[in-house]
Each structure stands twice: as structure tokens, then as C-alpha cells.
Coordinates of C-alpha atoms in Angstrom, one line a residue:
M2 CA 39.0 79.9 211.2
E3 CA 37.7 77.3 213.7
W4 CA 37.1 73.8 212.5
N5 CA 35.6 72.5 215.7
G6 CA 38.1 69.7 215.9
M7 CA 37.7 68.4 212.3
I8 CA 37.9 69.4 208.7
L9 CA 34.5 69.3 207.0
R10 CA 34.0 68.6 203.3
E11 CA 30.4 69.0 202.3
E12 CA 30.6 69.3 198.5
N13 CA 27.4 67.3 198.0
M14 CA 25.5 69.5 200.5
M15 CA 26.8 72.9 199.5
V16 CA 24.4 75.8 199.6
P17 CA 24.4 77.7 196.2
M18 CA 27.2 80.2 196.5
K19 CA 26.3 83.8 197.3
E20 CA 29.1 86.1 198.3
R21 CA 28.6 86.9 202.0
S22 CA 25.0 85.7 201.8
I23 CA 22.6 86.5 204.7
L24 CA 19.6 84.3 205.5
N25 CA 16.2 85.7 204.6
A26 CA 13.4 85.9 207.1
G27 CA 12.1 82.5 208.0
E28 CA 14.9 80.7 206.1
C29 CA 16.5 77.7 207.9
V30 CA 19.5 76.2 206.2
R31 CA 20.9 72.8 207.2
T32 CA 24.7 72.5 207.2
G33 CA 25.0 68.8 207.4
M34 CA 25.3 69.0 211.2
A35 CA 21.6 69.0 212.1
A36 CA 21.8 72.7 213.0
C37 CA 19.2 75.4 212.2
V38 CA 20.1 79.1 212.1
P39 CA 17.4 81.5 213.6
A40 CA 16.0 83.9 211.1
D41 CA 17.2 86.8 213.2
A42 CA 20.6 85.3 214.0
L43 CA 22.6 88.4 212.9
G44 CA 23.2 90.5 216.0
R45 CA 22.1 87.9 218.4
R46 CA 24.1 86.9 221.4
V47 CA 25.4 83.3 221.6
L48 CA 27.0 81.0 224.1
C49 CA 29.6 78.5 222.8
G50 CA 30.8 76.3 225.6
T51 CA 31.6 78.8 228.3
E52 CA 32.3 81.7 226.0
Y53 CA 29.9 84.5 225.1
G54 CA 29.9 86.4 221.8
T55 CA 27.8 88.3 219.3
V56 CA 26.9 87.0 215.8
R57 CA 28.3 89.5 213.3
Y58 CA 27.9 87.4 210.1
V59 CA 25.8 84.6 208.8
G60 CA 26.5 82.9 205.5
S61 CA 29.0 81.0 203.4
V62 CA 32.8 81.3 203.6
P63 CA 34.3 80.1 200.3
P64 CA 35.8 77.6 199.5
H65 CA 34.2 75.8 202.5
A66 CA 30.7 74.4 202.2
G67 CA 27.7 75.2 204.3
I68 CA 26.7 78.1 206.5
W69 CA 29.0 79.7 209.1
L70 CA 28.5 82.1 211.9
G71 CA 31.0 84.9 212.2
V72 CA 31.2 85.6 216.0
E73 CA 32.9 88.5 217.8
W74 CA 33.8 87.1 221.2
D75 CA 33.6 89.0 224.5
D76 CA 37.0 87.6 225.4
P77 CA 39.3 88.6 222.4
Q78 CA 41.7 85.8 223.5
R79 CA 39.0 83.4 222.3
G80 CA 39.2 84.6 218.7
K81 CA 41.4 83.9 215.7
H82 CA 41.2 87.1 213.5
D83 CA 39.3 90.4 213.0
G84 CA 36.6 88.9 210.7
T85 CA 38.9 88.7 207.7
Y86 CA 39.5 85.3 206.0
E87 CA 41.8 84.8 203.0
G88 CA 41.7 88.5 202.1
T89 CA 37.9 88.9 202.4
Q90 CA 36.5 90.8 205.3
Y91 CA 33.2 89.2 206.4
F92 CA 32.7 91.3 209.5
K93 CA 34.5 93.7 211.8
C94 CA 35.8 93.3 215.4
R95 CA 37.1 95.8 217.9
H96 CA 40.0 93.6 218.7
P97 CA 42.4 92.4 215.9
R98 CA 41.9 88.8 217.1
G99 CA 38.5 89.0 218.6
G100 CA 36.5 87.0 216.0
S101 CA 36.2 83.6 214.5
F102 CA 33.9 81.4 212.4
I103 CA 31.9 78.6 214.0
R104 CA 29.3 76.1 212.7
P105 CA 25.7 77.0 213.8
N106 CA 25.3 73.7 215.8
K107 CA 28.1 75.0 218.2
A108 CA 26.1 78.1 219.1
N109 CA 23.5 78.3 221.8
F110 CA 21.1 81.0 220.9
G111 CA 19.3 80.8 224.2
V112 CA 15.7 80.3 225.5
D113 CA 12.7 82.5 226.3
F114 CA 12.3 84.0 229.8
L115 CA 9.6 81.6 231.1
T116 CA 11.5 78.5 229.9
A117 CA 14.5 79.7 231.9
V118 CA 12.3 80.3 234.9
K119 CA 10.7 76.9 234.8
G120 CA 14.1 75.3 234.3
R121 CA 15.6 77.1 237.3
Y122 CA 12.7 76.4 239.5
G123 CA 12.0 72.8 238.4
L124 CA 8.8 73.6 236.4
N125 CA 9.7 72.3 233.0
E126 CA 6.9 69.8 232.3
K127 CA 8.8 68.0 229.6
Q128 CA 11.8 67.6 231.8
D129 CA 9.6 66.6 234.7
A130 CA 8.2 63.7 232.7
Q131 CA 11.6 62.6 231.5
N132 CA 13.2 62.8 234.9
G133 CA 10.2 61.2 236.7
I134 CA 9.1 64.0 239.0
E135 CA 6.8 62.2 241.4
N136 CA 4.1 62.3 244.1
T137 CA 4.2 59.4 246.6
C138 CA 1.4 57.8 248.6
V139 CA 1.8 55.0 251.2
F140 CA -0.8 52.2 251.2
G141 CA 0.0 49.9 254.1
K142 CA 3.6 48.9 253.7
K143 CA 3.7 49.9 250.0
T144 CA 4.8 53.3 248.6
V145 CA 3.0 54.1 245.3
E146 CA 4.6 56.7 243.0
F147 CA 2.5 58.9 240.8
V148 CA 3.9 60.9 237.9
G149 CA 1.6 63.5 236.5
R150 CA -0.4 66.6 236.5
D151 CA -0.9 67.3 240.2
S152 CA 2.8 67.8 240.8
I153 CA 3.1 70.2 237.9
E154 CA 0.1 72.2 238.9
K155 CA 1.3 72.5 242.5
K156 CA 4.7 73.8 241.2
Q157 CA 3.0 76.2 238.9
S158 CA 1.0 77.5 241.9
Q159 CA 4.3 78.0 243.8
L160 CA 5.8 79.9 240.8
H161 CA 2.8 82.2 240.7
R162 CA 3.6 83.2 244.3
L163 CA 7.2 83.9 243.7
V164 CA 8.3 87.5 244.3
H165 CA 12.1 87.2 243.7
I166 CA 13.2 85.4 240.5
S167 CA 16.8 84.8 239.5
V168 CA 17.7 83.4 236.0
H169 CA 21.3 84.4 236.3
E170 CA 23.3 82.6 233.5
C171 CA 20.3 80.8 232.2
T172 CA 20.8 81.8 228.5
V173 CA 17.7 84.0 228.4
S174 CA 17.5 85.7 225.0
H175 CA 13.9 86.7 224.4
A176 CA 10.6 87.3 226.2
G177 CA 8.6 84.4 224.6
Q178 CA 4.9 84.4 223.8
K179 CA 2.9 87.5 224.5
E180 CA 1.3 87.6 228.0
E181 CA 2.9 84.2 228.9
I182 CA 5.0 85.7 231.7
S183 CA 2.2 87.7 233.2
G184 CA -0.1 84.7 233.2
T185 CA 2.4 82.6 235.1
C186 CA 4.5 84.9 237.3
A187 CA 2.0 87.7 238.1
N188 CA 3.6 88.6 241.5
I189 CA 7.2 89.1 240.5
R190 CA 8.8 92.2 242.0
H191 CA 12.5 91.5 241.7
I192 CA 14.3 90.0 238.7
D193 CA 18.0 89.0 238.3
L194 CA 18.5 88.6 234.6
S195 CA 22.3 89.1 234.7
K196 CA 24.8 87.3 232.4
N197 CA 22.3 86.1 229.8
L198 CA 22.0 86.4 226.0
V199 CA 19.8 89.5 225.9
A200 CA 20.9 91.4 222.8
Y201 CA 18.4 94.3 222.6
W202 CA 16.8 96.8 225.1
D203 CA 13.5 96.0 223.4
T204 CA 13.7 92.5 224.8
V205 CA 14.0 93.9 228.3
I206 CA 10.9 96.1 227.7
D207 CA 9.0 93.0 226.4
I208 CA 9.8 91.1 229.7
A209 CA 9.2 94.1 232.0
S210 CA 5.9 95.0 230.4
Q211 CA 4.5 91.7 231.6
V212 CA 5.6 92.3 235.2
P213 CA 3.4 95.2 236.4
N214 CA 4.9 95.4 239.9
L215 CA 8.6 95.2 238.9
E216 CA 10.7 97.1 241.4
T217 CA 14.2 95.7 241.0
L218 CA 15.9 94.6 237.8
D219 CA 19.5 93.5 237.2
I220 CA 20.5 93.0 233.6
S221 CA 24.2 93.4 234.1
G222 CA 26.5 91.4 231.8
N223 CA 24.2 91.5 228.8
K224 CA 26.0 93.3 226.0
M225 CA 23.0 95.0 224.4
K226 CA 22.0 97.3 221.6
F227 CA 20.3 100.4 223.1
P228 CA 18.1 103.0 221.3
S229 CA 20.1 105.6 219.4
T230 CA 17.1 108.0 219.1
S231 CA 14.3 109.1 221.4
I232 CA 11.9 106.3 222.1
S233 CA 8.2 106.4 223.0
K234 CA 7.7 106.4 226.8
S235 CA 6.7 102.9 228.1
S236 CA 4.9 102.0 231.3
A237 CA 7.0 98.8 231.6
F238 CA 9.1 100.4 234.3
S239 CA 6.5 102.5 236.1
K240 CA 7.4 101.1 239.5
L241 CA 11.0 100.3 239.0
T242 CA 13.2 101.8 241.7
T243 CA 16.5 99.9 241.2
L244 CA 18.2 99.1 237.9
A245 CA 21.6 97.5 237.3
L246 CA 23.2 98.0 233.9
N247 CA 26.8 97.1 234.7
Q248 CA 28.9 95.7 231.8
T249 CA 26.2 96.3 229.2
E250 CA 28.2 98.7 227.0
I251 CA 25.6 101.5 227.5
T252 CA 26.6 105.1 227.0
W253 CA 25.5 108.1 229.0
T254 CA 23.6 109.3 225.9
E255 CA 21.7 106.0 225.7
V256 CA 21.0 106.2 229.5
L257 CA 19.3 109.6 228.9
L258 CA 17.3 108.2 226.0
C259 CA 15.9 105.4 228.1
A260 CA 15.5 107.4 231.3
P261 CA 12.1 108.9 230.6
G262 CA 10.8 105.4 231.0
W263 CA 12.1 105.2 234.6
P264 CA 9.9 107.8 236.4
V265 CA 10.5 106.6 240.0
L266 CA 14.1 105.2 239.7
E267 CA 16.1 105.6 242.9
E268 CA 19.2 103.5 242.3
L269 CA 21.1 103.2 239.0
Y270 CA 24.3 101.1 238.6
L271 CA 26.4 101.8 235.5
T272 CA 29.8 100.3 236.4
S273 CA 32.3 99.0 233.7
N274 CA 30.7 100.6 230.7
N275 CA 33.5 102.8 229.3
I276 CA 31.4 105.9 229.8
T277 CA 33.5 109.0 229.1
V278 CA 31.1 111.8 228.3
L279 CA 28.2 112.9 230.5
E280 CA 25.4 115.2 229.3
R281 CA 22.9 117.2 231.2
P282 CA 20.0 115.0 232.4
D283 CA 17.2 117.5 231.8
N284 CA 13.9 116.5 233.4
V285 CA 15.0 112.9 233.9
L286 CA 16.5 110.9 236.8
Q287 CA 15.1 113.5 239.2
T288 CA 14.2 110.8 241.8
L289 CA 17.7 109.2 241.7
K290 CA 19.3 108.7 245.1
L291 CA 22.2 106.5 244.2
L292 CA 24.4 106.6 241.1
D293 CA 27.3 104.2 240.6
L294 CA 29.7 105.2 237.8
S295 CA 32.7 103.2 239.0
N296 CA 35.2 101.7 236.7
N297 CA 34.4 103.9 233.7
Q298 CA 36.6 106.4 231.8
L299 CA 35.3 109.6 233.2
L300 CA 37.7 112.5 232.7
D301 CA 38.1 116.0 233.9
G302 CA 37.7 119.1 231.8
S303 CA 35.4 119.7 228.8
Q304 CA 34.4 116.1 228.4
L305 CA 32.6 116.3 231.7
S306 CA 31.4 119.8 231.4
L307 CA 27.8 121.0 230.7
S308 CA 28.2 124.7 230.8
Y309 CA 31.7 125.6 232.1
P310 CA 34.8 124.0 230.8
V311 CA 36.5 123.4 234.2
Y312 CA 33.4 121.9 235.8
L313 CA 32.2 118.4 236.2
F314 CA 28.7 117.6 235.0
F315 CA 27.0 118.8 238.2
C316 CA 26.5 122.4 237.1
V317 CA 23.3 123.5 238.8
T318 CA 21.5 122.3 241.9
K319 CA 18.5 121.3 239.8
M320 CA 20.5 118.3 238.5
F321 CA 20.0 115.1 240.6
P322 CA 18.2 116.9 243.4
S323 CA 17.6 113.7 245.3
L324 CA 21.0 112.1 244.8
K325 CA 22.4 110.9 248.2
R326 CA 25.0 108.4 247.1
L327 CA 27.6 108.7 244.3
A328 CA 30.3 106.3 243.4
I329 CA 33.0 107.3 240.9
N330 CA 35.7 104.9 241.8
D331 CA 38.3 103.7 239.2
N332 CA 37.9 106.6 236.8
K333 CA 40.3 109.2 235.4
I334 CA 39.3 112.2 237.6
S335 CA 42.5 114.2 238.4
Q336 CA 41.4 117.8 239.1
W337 CA 40.0 119.3 242.3
S338 CA 37.6 121.3 240.2
S339 CA 35.6 118.0 239.7
I340 CA 35.4 117.5 243.5
N341 CA 34.3 121.2 243.9
E342 CA 31.3 120.6 241.7
L343 CA 30.0 117.9 244.0
E344 CA 29.2 120.6 246.5
K345 CA 26.4 121.6 244.2
L346 CA 24.5 118.3 244.8
P347 CA 22.1 119.4 247.5
S348 CA 21.4 115.9 248.9
L349 CA 24.8 114.2 248.5
Q350 CA 25.7 112.4 251.7
V351 CA 27.9 109.4 250.6
L352 CA 30.8 109.6 248.2
E353 CA 33.2 106.9 246.9
C354 CA 36.0 108.2 244.7
R355 CA 38.9 105.7 245.2
N356 CA 41.5 104.9 242.5
N357 CA 41.4 108.1 240.6
P358 CA 44.5 110.0 239.6
L359 CA 43.4 112.8 242.0
M360 CA 44.1 110.4 244.9
D361 CA 47.9 110.6 244.0
T362 CA 48.1 114.4 244.3
E363 CA 48.7 114.2 248.0
K364 CA 51.3 111.9 249.6
N365 CA 49.3 111.7 252.8
P366 CA 45.9 109.9 252.4
E367 CA 44.7 111.6 255.6
T368 CA 45.4 115.1 254.0
L369 CA 43.5 114.1 250.9
R370 CA 40.5 113.0 252.9
Q371 CA 40.5 116.2 254.9
L372 CA 40.5 118.3 251.7
I373 CA 37.6 116.4 250.2
I374 CA 35.6 116.7 253.4
A375 CA 36.3 120.5 253.6
K376 CA 35.1 120.9 250.0
I377 CA 31.8 119.1 250.3
S378 CA 29.8 120.5 253.2
Q379 CA 26.9 117.9 253.3
L380 CA 29.1 114.8 253.1
E381 CA 28.6 112.2 255.8
V382 CA 30.5 109.2 254.6
L383 CA 33.6 109.2 252.4
N384 CA 35.0 106.0 250.9
K385 CA 32.9 103.9 253.3
S386 CA 34.3 105.7 256.4
E387 CA 31.9 107.9 258.4
I388 CA 32.7 111.6 258.9
F389 CA 32.2 112.5 262.5
P390 CA 31.6 116.2 263.6
D391 CA 35.0 116.6 265.1
E392 CA 36.7 115.4 261.9
R393 CA 34.7 117.8 259.8
R394 CA 35.4 120.7 262.1
G395 CA 39.2 119.9 262.0
A396 CA 39.2 119.5 258.2
E397 CA 37.4 122.8 257.7
L398 CA 39.5 124.7 260.1
D399 CA 42.7 123.4 258.5
Y400 CA 41.5 124.2 255.0
R401 CA 40.6 127.7 256.1
K402 CA 44.1 128.2 257.6
I403 CA 46.1 126.4 254.9
F404 CA 44.8 128.5 252.0
G405 CA 44.6 131.7 254.0
K406 CA 47.7 133.2 252.4
D407 CA 46.3 132.4 248.9
W408 CA 43.0 134.1 250.0
L409 CA 44.9 137.3 251.0
A410 CA 47.0 137.3 247.9
A411 CA 43.8 136.9 245.7
G412 CA 42.2 140.0 247.3
G413 CA 40.7 138.6 250.4
H414 CA 40.6 140.8 253.5
W415 CA 39.3 140.9 257.1
D416 CA 37.4 144.0 256.3
P417 CA 34.1 142.9 254.6
V418 CA 34.1 146.0 252.5
R419 CA 37.6 145.3 251.1
N420 CA 37.1 141.5 250.9
K421 CA 37.0 140.8 247.2
P422 CA 38.8 137.6 246.4
S423 CA 39.4 136.9 242.7
E424 CA 37.2 134.7 240.5
E425 CA 40.2 132.4 240.0
F426 CA 40.5 131.9 243.8
L427 CA 36.8 131.3 244.2
A428 CA 36.8 128.8 241.3
A429 CA 39.5 126.8 243.0
H430 CA 38.1 127.2 246.5
P431 CA 34.3 127.8 246.2
R432 CA 33.7 126.8 249.9
Y433 CA 36.2 129.3 251.3
P434 CA 33.8 132.2 251.8
S435 CA 31.3 129.9 253.6
L436 CA 34.1 128.6 255.9
C437 CA 35.1 132.1 256.8
L438 CA 31.5 132.9 257.7
K439 CA 31.3 129.7 259.8
Y440 CA 34.6 130.1 261.7
G441 CA 35.6 133.6 261.0
A442 CA 38.3 134.7 258.6
P443 CA 41.8 133.4 259.5
E444 CA 43.6 135.7 261.8
E445 CA 46.9 137.2 260.7
G446 CA 48.7 135.4 263.5
E447 CA 47.5 132.1 262.2
L448 CA 49.1 132.7 258.8
K449 CA 52.5 133.9 259.9
G450 CA 55.2 131.4 259.4
Q451 CA 52.7 128.9 258.1
Q452 CA 54.5 125.7 257.0
P453 CA 53.5 123.5 254.1
L454 CA 50.5 121.1 254.6
T455 CA 52.7 118.1 254.2
L456 CA 55.2 119.0 256.9
K457 CA 54.7 116.7 259.8
N458 CA 57.0 118.1 262.4
Q459 CA 55.5 121.4 263.2
L460 CA 55.6 121.9 267.0
L461 CA 52.6 122.8 269.0
T462 CA 52.9 124.6 272.4
L463 CA 50.2 123.0 274.5
T464 CA 49.2 123.3 278.2
I465 CA 48.7 120.0 279.9
K466 CA 46.0 120.2 282.6
C467 CA 44.5 117.7 285.1
P468 CA 41.1 119.3 285.9
D469 CA 40.1 116.5 288.4
N470 CA 43.4 116.7 290.2
P471 CA 44.0 120.3 291.4
E472 CA 47.3 119.3 293.0
Q473 CA 48.8 118.6 289.6
K474 CA 49.9 122.0 288.2
P475 CA 49.5 122.8 284.5
V476 CA 52.6 122.0 282.4
E477 CA 53.6 123.4 279.0
K478 CA 54.9 121.0 276.4
K479 CA 56.0 121.3 272.8
L480 CA 54.6 118.4 270.8
P481 CA 54.8 117.6 267.0
E482 CA 51.4 117.9 265.4
S483 CA 52.1 114.6 263.8
M484 CA 52.2 112.8 267.2
T485 CA 49.4 110.3 267.6
I486 CA 47.1 110.3 270.6
Q487 CA 48.6 107.0 271.6
R488 CA 52.1 108.4 271.8
V489 CA 50.8 111.5 273.7
K490 CA 49.3 109.1 276.3
G491 CA 52.7 107.3 276.5
L492 CA 54.4 110.7 277.1
L493 CA 51.9 111.6 279.8
Y494 CA 52.3 108.3 281.5
R495 CA 56.0 109.1 281.9
L496 CA 55.2 112.6 282.9
L497 CA 52.4 111.9 285.3
R498 CA 53.2 108.3 286.3
I499 CA 49.7 107.1 285.2
P500 CA 49.0 104.0 283.1
G501 CA 48.3 105.2 279.5
S502 CA 45.4 102.7 279.0
E503 CA 43.5 104.5 281.8
L504 CA 44.0 108.0 280.4
K505 CA 41.1 109.9 278.8
L506 CA 42.2 113.0 276.8
S507 CA 40.3 116.0 275.5
Y508 CA 41.2 119.5 274.6
E509 CA 40.0 123.0 274.9
S510 CA 40.5 125.5 272.1
S511 CA 41.4 129.1 272.9
K512 CA 38.8 130.1 270.4
L513 CA 36.0 127.9 271.8
K514 CA 36.3 128.3 275.5
G515 CA 34.1 126.1 277.7
K516 CA 33.8 123.5 275.0
E517 CA 35.8 120.2 275.2
V518 CA 36.6 118.0 272.2
E519 CA 37.3 114.4 273.1
L520 CA 40.6 112.9 271.7
D521 CA 38.9 109.5 271.2
N522 CA 41.0 107.8 268.5
D523 CA 44.5 106.6 269.6
L524 CA 45.7 106.2 266.0
K525 CA 45.0 109.8 264.9
P526 CA 47.6 112.6 265.1
L527 CA 47.1 115.8 267.0
Q528 CA 46.6 117.7 263.7
F529 CA 43.6 115.5 262.9
Y530 CA 41.7 117.3 265.7
S531 CA 43.0 120.8 264.6
I532 CA 44.7 121.5 267.9
E533 CA 46.6 124.8 267.7
N534 CA 49.2 126.7 269.7
G535 CA 47.9 127.8 273.0
D536 CA 45.2 125.1 273.3
S537 CA 45.0 123.0 276.5
V538 CA 45.0 119.2 276.7
L539 CA 42.9 117.9 279.5
V540 CA 43.9 114.7 281.2
R541 CA 41.6 112.5 283.2
W542 CA 41.9 109.0 284.6

């Protein structure tokens, strides 16, 4: 138990004993420390010093006098116990040392939204009068100071014009008087309400319903209670396009229960919420273009499935038809089947998937990147790095060749009539048939003696040509496919006696005659460009 720095003995002021008593509505009990407990204190969020917590118990704690608050702290290191004191459990905590008792006067229960706004933007009339907020006028050589109404009215007018409002860490806990916000801040479009004391989703609705043009809302860092059953559709978020619910402890089920109220939502941020299970978003989130699920607990397999046990939650193209950007960093995705499912998102262009167990399945990060690119046809940016056409072409050609033997073994064939790869192969490589249509089925010669993907020393027989210098005869060289373009330039410098910095390289494929592909990145290996035996490297300077 916390004693706030002293031991209190209040026998003469003791409230009549009631085991685990909870205050009735409207009741305000004094503890001898000039503190009042709000009637709805149970479940409220509080700030004590710099620590945030949730009130789990209000009442007496025998044999000590007075009223105590049982608080479960956000930071379990702040607590003393799990809500049990001298053998009696007054409340429960998720962490064995996540809770403690404090006196009510140590708890800050917060303020209403408009009070926080006025405090942040210098519009608190009471504070203005105390601090001497002034107007000044000059009469000759004298400056006369005026304290009063004109200053406040001017500031209120300025507040009315505000479009962006931030009350980050301003202890907002409730909406305040009805229509008070709309009467003062009618033009708000963007609100930062992060890291406050909002305890209920209904509070967010109460605030948003007074802001008819609200487009952006950030309520991250407010550990809230969300609806557990279907709620009546509200017009509070009718124009909302961006919503941040990071670190709010919301579940995916609760997201879907609230989502009917977000009819035009385009960006949804749900990081750090311990989301593990995802359900089908039927007829909701259809306008969503960005979904950030980073730093959750998403898993492969049935916990992410909607209709097939090996699939992720994207099972049909009707789901998230507008989604362009998806972030699933820092989760527990370990199976390629999950990446395969992303191909079913028709609008997906940007993917972030760092720090998942899947990233450890390939020793070479470049190989891993190529596999993801080959599996998702519409992807344009992967882990914040743009995918250029040459990189995509190389990744897809490599993928087609690398899994060619598996394709043949599973029933694939060059003859379309006999080409019947097994369902197991198609489940593991759903894009393989489309890659064969795009580039042609891998030729038998390509698959002979094929070495493992991770082998870096496979030699390529290449023809070195100087098209602008007819006197320089073509030369055949055997080069490791892992050799970088920079090292190739160094080799050609020694071979042709030309400074490497002046060289410009490209190559012609034996399969795409007449088309040159520029080797424009000195740090990439030859295999990055999918150069094959028999191709020609063109040298210019």
C-alpha cells in the first residue's frame, strides 16, 4: 500500500465501515485531505504525478481510515501488488505488481475538452485574470495597461477560427457541457487528443459529435473501454478520413463494431494494441487506403484465417478494395502463405513487413525482398524502398526459374494440355502460372544443374561488347553472379584500360533481343538484374 510519504491515522474522521464500499451516485466523501471523489470514479483514468492508471476500486481499506482509490498502473513497475491487501482482494491487475492504493487527493481525474483547449491556447478567463493578461495603450509617454473583456473576446474569436487543435497530454477526460465545443470551436477539422485521460469511446463520440467537419483524429495513448456489442450508427465521424487508435488496447472485434460509424475513413492506425485475431470486415472499411497494424501479435494460421486455415485474413478481393498501404511490422508472421494472400488486395501498392519471423527464413535480405516482390504483382514500394521495373522483372524471372523444378515435379508441363500443377504447389506459389504466362514457362535448359538460391558463386558466361568502339572485339568472360556492378567495372577497367568511373554498363538478354537494360546501381550484384548465361554486357564510356 502507498502511504504518500506519511502514515495517516484518521480515527475521528472514519467513514462508517462497509466492506469494499463503492460510492453511490452523487456522493462525495471527504478523507481529511480536502479531496473529493467523482461519482463515476470507478473505471476512470487518472494521472498521479507523471504516471497514468485506471481506477479499479473506490472505498475503504480496513483497518485504515478514509476512502482509498485502488489503481492499476499503465507501468506495472509503479505498483506494489495485484490489488490484494492483507489477504483481501479489492481489485484485479493483469500484472502481479501492477496496482496500489492512493488517496483521492493524489489523483488527477482530468478536465473537459474545452477547458483543456483554453488552457493550451491561453483562453482560460480565470487564469487570464489571475495572471494579468493585458491590453496596452500609449498616452504620450505613459503606457496604460488594461485587463479585461476585450482581450478575452479577441482570443475567443481566434479560437473560433482554429482548424488544427492539439491537446496532447492535457488531461482531457470528458466532453464537458453539451454544445459547448461547437459553440466555441466550430471550425475544427483536425484534433490531436493523444495521451489524455479518456476512458470510454462514448467520450470520443461526445466530442466528435460537436465537431461536424472533423477530418483527422488522433486519440492514441488513451486506454479506453470500447463497445462490446453493436452500437447505433452515429454521424459524429461522417467526414473523418484519418483515425489513430495506437496504444488504446482496442481489439479487431471492437474495431469492426465501431467501423460502421466511419463511412469515409481512409487511414487507420492500430499499432501496439496486442491484436492477435482478425475477422472479416463485412461491408465496413471499404474506403480504407492505409492500415497500420505494426507492433501487434498477428500470427499465421487459423488465427488469421477467415475461410481457409492457411490463409491470412485477406481471402477475397472484396475485402479492403481501396487499401493501398499496409504496415504489418513487428508481428509474428512466419509463413509465406500470409504474404501470398496479399496478392488478393487489388489496390495494394505499399507494404511494410519488417521484424517478423518470416524475415529470418532467408539468410540474404536481397533474396527475401525478391521473393516478396515476385509474390505481390501490384507492389510499388517495399519497406520504404521503391521497386523499379528492372528489379521487378529480375525478381519475377528468378522466381520462375528457381521454383521451376518444383513446378515440373508437381505436374507442371510445357504442353498446356498436360500442364496440371497440384493444388499444393499452387497454394504455395499462387503467382507461378501468371509468371509463366508473362515470361513463358521456364525452358528445360534453364533448370538443368540449377544451384540453390543462396549459392553466390554460380558463374555466368557473358559476352563483353563495346558497341561504340567497333575496333574492340567482343570478349567472353566467366563472372560470378554475386559480383557487384562496381567490381565488374573494376575488372573492365583492367581489361579495357578505361577509368571505371567513366563506364556505363547495360546488358542485352538473349530472350529480349533489341532491348537494353541499364546496370545503374554499382552496389547491386549481377544476379539482381537476372543476367543469364549467353547474355551480352554492353560497355560505353
